[in-house]
Amino acid sequence: MPALRGLPHRGNRWEASGSGHYSVHVSTDATPEPTEAAPDALDLSTPAPTGEPTTPAPARAARRAVVAEDEALIRMDVVETLRDAGFDVVGEAGDGEQAVQLVTELKPDVVVMDVKMPVLDGISAAERIGKAHLAPVVLLTAFSQKELVERARDAGAMAYVIKPFSPADLLPAVEIAISRYAQITALESEVADLAERFETRKRVDRAKGLLMTKMGLSEPESFRWIQKTSMDRRLTMREVADAVIEQVGGASS
């Protein structure tokens, strides 16, 4: 009779068996944890003390930025604009390759980067940063050709600012880039979570089928067994289902 091996032993003995030739069981001798003593009754006649000083909420940390621009005067202007708006400029670069290295190392909240730069141009640098999911990128350029805009979009740039620009042009673009990036990141996380949940459901359904076929359990009984084993062992239902599939399913092949 195959048993689920390799699962950590936590909880009490619980066994599922049926009319078939297989059984899946978990046996442990864990000592139950002591229960906490009931708290003393509260005296509601005494009002709680008032007027005590409260701890102020911690100040919001400044958002971090990296600026990449090969022209020093423009780079200084961008840095000053961001700092005046409350950003912490944690890195400055004069070429695209250095910008990618800084962003990889510092992981800022936003990158403001020129398109035309030596060593590695801004669009190629933005593409690398985007593929690595490091930070949102705002591109600066003196040109507004359709082809350049399309390249910037395809590279994953979140916003695009034409030179010469003022703080009223740059700062809204930076805020939009940060907001869009947060929305996209949240959506990607949600999609990944849904994919994981769908795969878990498929594995649990397959494990239920094996328990029904090999052990003669009903569908509700099979599900309850997987659920209870998951709780007793402090494992995910996916982990329990995988063990059933490997051991019960493998034994039938």
Tab-separated table of C-alpha atoms in Angstrom:
chain	number	residue	atom	x	y	z
A	1	MET	CA	0.000	0.000	0.000
A	2	PRO	CA	1.661	3.272	-1.065
A	3	ALA	CA	1.684	6.130	1.417
A	4	LEU	CA	2.404	9.794	0.912
A	5	ARG	CA	6.127	10.042	1.586
A	6	GLY	CA	8.268	13.114	1.957
A	7	LEU	CA	5.597	15.303	3.559
A	8	PRO	CA	6.555	17.020	6.836
A	9	HIS	CA	4.928	15.472	9.906
A	10	ARG	CA	2.680	17.934	11.704
A	11	GLY	CA	-0.748	17.273	13.231
A	12	ASN	CA	-2.575	14.080	14.261
A	13	ARG	CA	-3.089	10.776	12.472
A	14	TRP	CA	-5.696	10.887	9.734
A	15	GLU	CA	-6.252	8.092	7.267
A	16	ALA	CA	-8.304	7.749	4.110
A	17	SER	CA	-8.991	4.318	2.698
A	18	GLY	CA	-11.547	2.746	0.445
A	19	SER	CA	-12.581	-0.353	-1.337
A	20	GLY	CA	-9.555	-0.310	-3.664
A	21	HIS	CA	-6.091	-1.649	-3.097
A	22	TYR	CA	-4.501	1.672	-2.129
A	23	SER	CA	-4.440	3.803	0.986
A	24	VAL	CA	-2.950	7.190	1.624
A	25	HIS	CA	-2.213	7.971	5.258
A	26	VAL	CA	-0.468	10.482	7.429
A	27	SER	CA	0.702	9.544	10.924
A	28	THR	CA	2.286	11.966	13.384
A	29	ASP	CA	2.821	12.225	17.117
A	30	ALA	CA	2.977	16.007	17.395
A	31	THR	CA	2.261	17.310	20.864
A	32	PRO	CA	-0.679	19.734	20.867
A	33	GLU	CA	0.204	23.279	21.731
A	34	PRO	CA	-1.096	24.535	25.094
A	35	THR	CA	-4.029	26.878	24.927
A	36	GLU	CA	-3.701	30.361	26.334
A	37	ALA	CA	-5.405	31.168	29.596
A	38	ALA	CA	-8.509	33.316	29.322
A	39	PRO	CA	-7.773	36.985	29.971
A	40	ASP	CA	-9.095	38.618	33.121
A	41	ALA	CA	-12.429	40.346	32.804
A	42	LEU	CA	-12.152	43.937	31.688
A	43	ASP	CA	-13.370	46.623	34.084
A	44	LEU	CA	-15.410	48.780	31.748
A	45	SER	CA	-16.274	51.208	34.545
A	46	THR	CA	-12.814	52.778	34.364
A	47	PRO	CA	-12.410	54.917	31.275
A	48	ALA	CA	-9.277	54.487	29.224
A	49	PRO	CA	-6.650	57.181	29.811
A	50	THR	CA	-6.840	60.065	27.400
A	51	GLY	CA	-4.538	62.844	26.376
A	52	GLU	CA	-1.461	60.674	25.989
A	53	PRO	CA	0.880	61.784	23.221
A	54	THR	CA	0.486	59.845	20.011
A	55	THR	CA	3.333	58.712	17.822
A	56	PRO	CA	3.285	60.638	14.546
A	57	ALA	CA	3.007	58.641	11.350
A	58	PRO	CA	6.368	58.072	9.684
A	59	ALA	CA	7.144	60.467	6.858
A	60	ARG	CA	6.813	59.056	3.367
A	61	ALA	CA	10.191	58.143	1.936
A	62	ALA	CA	11.262	60.249	-1.020
A	63	ARG	CA	10.909	58.500	-4.351
A	64	ARG	CA	14.235	57.624	-5.918
A	65	ALA	CA	15.304	58.575	-9.432
A	66	VAL	CA	18.175	57.958	-11.832
A	67	VAL	CA	18.952	60.584	-14.488
A	68	ALA	CA	20.844	59.681	-17.675
A	69	GLU	CA	21.826	62.532	-20.015
A	70	ASP	CA	25.112	63.058	-21.827
A	71	GLU	CA	24.795	66.869	-21.834
A	72	ALA	CA	25.865	68.009	-18.370
A	73	LEU	CA	23.801	71.225	-18.284
A	74	ILE	CA	20.577	69.442	-19.221
A	75	ARG	CA	21.335	66.663	-16.732
A	76	MET	CA	21.808	69.250	-13.969
A	77	ASP	CA	18.500	70.876	-14.933
A	78	VAL	CA	16.649	67.545	-14.761
A	79	VAL	CA	18.251	66.674	-11.419
A	80	GLU	CA	17.325	70.059	-9.945
A	81	THR	CA	13.739	69.782	-11.204
A	82	LEU	CA	13.301	66.353	-9.654
A	83	ARG	CA	14.878	67.341	-6.344
A	84	ASP	CA	12.693	70.444	-6.120
A	85	ALA	CA	9.694	68.127	-6.560
A	86	GLY	CA	10.810	65.956	-3.633
A	87	PHE	CA	12.638	63.176	-5.477
A	88	ASP	CA	15.900	61.690	-4.258
A	89	VAL	CA	18.213	61.527	-7.281
A	90	VAL	CA	20.335	58.515	-6.362
A	91	GLY	CA	22.323	58.188	-9.579
A	92	GLU	CA	23.471	60.124	-12.647
A	93	ALA	CA	24.822	58.693	-15.896
A	94	GLY	CA	26.317	60.132	-19.068
A	95	ASP	CA	25.681	57.146	-21.362
A	96	GLY	CA	23.127	54.386	-21.783
A	97	GLU	CA	25.357	51.537	-20.634
A	98	GLN	CA	26.152	53.290	-17.368
A	99	ALA	CA	22.456	54.064	-16.942
A	100	VAL	CA	21.495	50.389	-17.203
A	101	GLN	CA	24.170	49.470	-14.653
A	102	LEU	CA	22.973	52.126	-12.193
A	103	VAL	CA	19.323	51.156	-12.552
A	104	THR	CA	20.156	47.477	-12.088
A	105	GLU	CA	22.132	48.259	-8.947
A	106	LEU	CA	19.944	50.970	-7.385
A	107	LYS	CA	16.447	49.901	-8.514
A	108	PRO	CA	14.970	53.424	-8.480
A	109	ASP	CA	11.305	54.379	-8.696
A	110	VAL	CA	11.796	56.147	-12.044
A	111	VAL	CA	14.447	56.745	-14.712
A	112	VAL	CA	14.665	59.948	-16.768
A	113	MET	CA	16.868	59.309	-19.783
A	114	ASP	CA	17.887	61.021	-23.008
A	115	VAL	CA	17.386	59.190	-26.298
A	116	LYS	CA	20.650	60.247	-27.977
A	117	MET	CA	23.538	59.058	-25.793
A	118	PRO	CA	26.964	57.494	-26.437
A	119	VAL	CA	27.897	53.835	-25.949
A	120	LEU	CA	24.237	52.753	-25.767
A	121	ASP	CA	21.345	54.930	-26.924
A	122	GLY	CA	18.438	55.685	-24.604
A	123	ILE	CA	15.893	53.566	-26.443
A	124	SER	CA	18.095	50.463	-26.305
A	125	ALA	CA	18.816	51.161	-22.636
A	126	ALA	CA	15.089	51.596	-21.955
A	127	GLU	CA	14.427	48.258	-23.651
A	128	ARG	CA	16.924	46.480	-21.392
A	129	ILE	CA	15.476	48.130	-18.297
A	130	GLY	CA	11.942	47.243	-19.369
A	131	LYS	CA	12.722	43.602	-20.099
A	132	ALA	CA	14.277	43.251	-16.647
A	133	HIS	CA	11.256	44.947	-15.017
A	134	LEU	CA	13.525	47.343	-13.137
A	135	ALA	CA	11.791	50.739	-13.292
A	136	PRO	CA	9.583	52.991	-15.437
A	137	VAL	CA	11.476	55.074	-18.002
A	138	VAL	CA	10.764	58.629	-19.186
A	139	LEU	CA	12.613	59.438	-22.416
A	140	LEU	CA	13.865	62.912	-23.336
A	141	THR	CA	14.511	63.918	-26.945
A	142	ALA	CA	14.856	66.949	-29.180
A	143	PHE	CA	13.019	65.100	-31.953
A	144	SER	CA	9.404	64.037	-32.312
A	145	GLN	CA	9.441	61.883	-35.439
A	146	LYS	CA	6.750	59.223	-35.556
A	147	GLU	CA	9.321	56.443	-36.008
A	148	LEU	CA	11.226	57.547	-32.902
A	149	VAL	CA	8.054	57.705	-30.827
A	150	GLU	CA	7.068	54.206	-31.976
A	151	ARG	CA	10.511	52.857	-31.092
A	152	ALA	CA	10.271	54.394	-27.643
A	153	ARG	CA	6.831	52.872	-27.131
A	154	ASP	CA	7.970	49.443	-28.295
A	155	ALA	CA	10.983	49.666	-25.968
A	156	GLY	CA	8.627	50.004	-23.015
A	157	ALA	CA	9.059	53.710	-22.250
A	158	MET	CA	6.213	54.934	-20.044
A	159	ALA	CA	6.394	58.587	-21.166
A	160	TYR	CA	8.089	60.836	-23.715
A	161	VAL	CA	9.124	64.498	-23.250
A	162	ILE	CA	10.275	66.846	-26.027
A	163	LYS	CA	13.186	69.235	-25.449
A	164	PRO	CA	13.296	72.028	-24.480
A	165	PHE	CA	11.008	71.316	-21.545
A	166	SER	CA	9.914	72.987	-18.340
A	167	PRO	CA	9.097	71.447	-14.951
A	168	ALA	CA	5.443	71.665	-15.991
A	169	ASP	CA	6.265	69.316	-18.895
A	170	LEU	CA	8.621	66.915	-17.128
A	171	LEU	CA	6.984	66.342	-13.750
A	172	PRO	CA	3.527	65.259	-15.030
A	173	ALA	CA	5.266	62.845	-17.417
A	174	VAL	CA	7.250	61.398	-14.510
A	175	GLU	CA	4.114	60.961	-12.384
A	176	ILE	CA	2.247	59.331	-15.277
A	177	ALA	CA	5.161	56.954	-15.880
A	178	ILE	CA	5.270	55.900	-12.215
A	179	SER	CA	1.489	55.416	-12.105
A	180	ARG	CA	1.324	53.431	-15.354
A	181	TYR	CA	4.216	51.236	-14.291
A	182	ALA	CA	2.517	50.471	-10.964
A	183	GLN	CA	-0.710	49.556	-12.766
A	184	ILE	CA	1.082	47.298	-15.237
A	185	THR	CA	3.080	45.622	-12.463
A	186	ALA	CA	-0.091	44.973	-10.459
A	187	LEU	CA	-1.832	43.561	-13.541
A	188	GLU	CA	1.096	41.255	-14.323
A	189	SER	CA	1.077	40.029	-10.719
A	190	GLU	CA	-2.660	39.379	-10.905
A	191	VAL	CA	-2.290	37.437	-14.155
A	192	ALA	CA	0.507	35.327	-12.645
A	193	ASP	CA	-1.630	34.659	-9.562
A	194	LEU	CA	-4.594	33.585	-11.693
A	195	ALA	CA	-2.357	31.267	-13.705
A	196	GLU	CA	-1.021	29.684	-10.504
A	197	ARG	CA	-4.529	29.235	-9.096
A	198	PHE	CA	-5.707	27.653	-12.359
A	199	GLU	CA	-2.793	25.204	-12.357
A	200	THR	CA	-3.441	24.370	-8.692
A	201	ARG	CA	-7.083	23.629	-9.467
A	202	LYS	CA	-6.082	21.292	-12.296
A	203	ARG	CA	-3.669	19.394	-10.044
A	204	VAL	CA	-6.217	19.115	-7.218
A	205	ASP	CA	-8.859	17.838	-9.657
A	206	ARG	CA	-6.448	15.209	-10.942
A	207	ALA	CA	-5.554	14.135	-7.392
A	208	LYS	CA	-9.253	13.880	-6.513
A	209	GLY	CA	-9.788	11.634	-9.512
A	210	LEU	CA	-7.007	9.316	-8.377
A	211	LEU	CA	-8.393	9.113	-4.831
A	212	MET	CA	-11.852	8.343	-6.217
A	213	THR	CA	-10.579	5.691	-8.638
A	214	LYS	CA	-7.973	3.972	-6.476
A	215	MET	CA	-9.530	4.340	-3.039
A	216	GLY	CA	-13.236	4.406	-3.754
A	217	LEU	CA	-13.793	7.818	-2.167
A	218	SER	CA	-16.510	10.149	-3.340
A	219	GLU	CA	-15.571	13.500	-4.849
A	220	PRO	CA	-16.461	15.469	-1.662
A	221	GLU	CA	-14.511	12.955	0.465
A	222	SER	CA	-11.490	13.232	-1.818
A	223	PHE	CA	-11.537	17.004	-1.650
A	224	ARG	CA	-11.948	17.005	2.141
A	225	TRP	CA	-9.016	14.602	2.491
A	226	ILE	CA	-6.745	16.859	0.423
A	227	GLN	CA	-7.959	19.927	2.301
A	228	LYS	CA	-7.519	18.376	5.763
A	229	THR	CA	-4.095	16.954	4.939
A	230	SER	CA	-3.079	20.386	3.706
A	231	MET	CA	-4.178	21.980	6.985
A	232	ASP	CA	-2.698	19.274	9.226
A	233	ARG	CA	0.656	19.312	7.479
A	234	ARG	CA	0.724	23.074	6.886
A	235	LEU	CA	1.229	22.488	3.190
A	236	THR	CA	-0.523	24.005	0.215
A	237	MET	CA	-3.235	21.970	-1.471
A	238	ARG	CA	-1.043	22.016	-4.573
A	239	GLU	CA	1.775	20.270	-2.662
A	240	VAL	CA	-0.584	17.600	-1.304
A	241	ALA	CA	-2.114	17.079	-4.748
A	242	ASP	CA	1.338	16.726	-6.318
A	243	ALA	CA	2.253	14.055	-3.735
A	244	VAL	CA	-0.954	12.126	-4.466
A	245	ILE	CA	-0.344	12.307	-8.210
A	246	GLU	CA	3.272	11.190	-7.864
A	247	GLN	CA	2.646	8.297	-5.483
A	248	VAL	CA	-0.877	7.054	-6.172
A	249	GLY	CA	-0.772	7.917	-9.859
A	250	GLY	CA	2.729	6.522	-10.242
A	251	ALA	CA	1.747	3.304	-8.499
A	252	SER	CA	-1.008	2.725	-11.052
A	253	SER	CA	1.297	2.983	-14.043
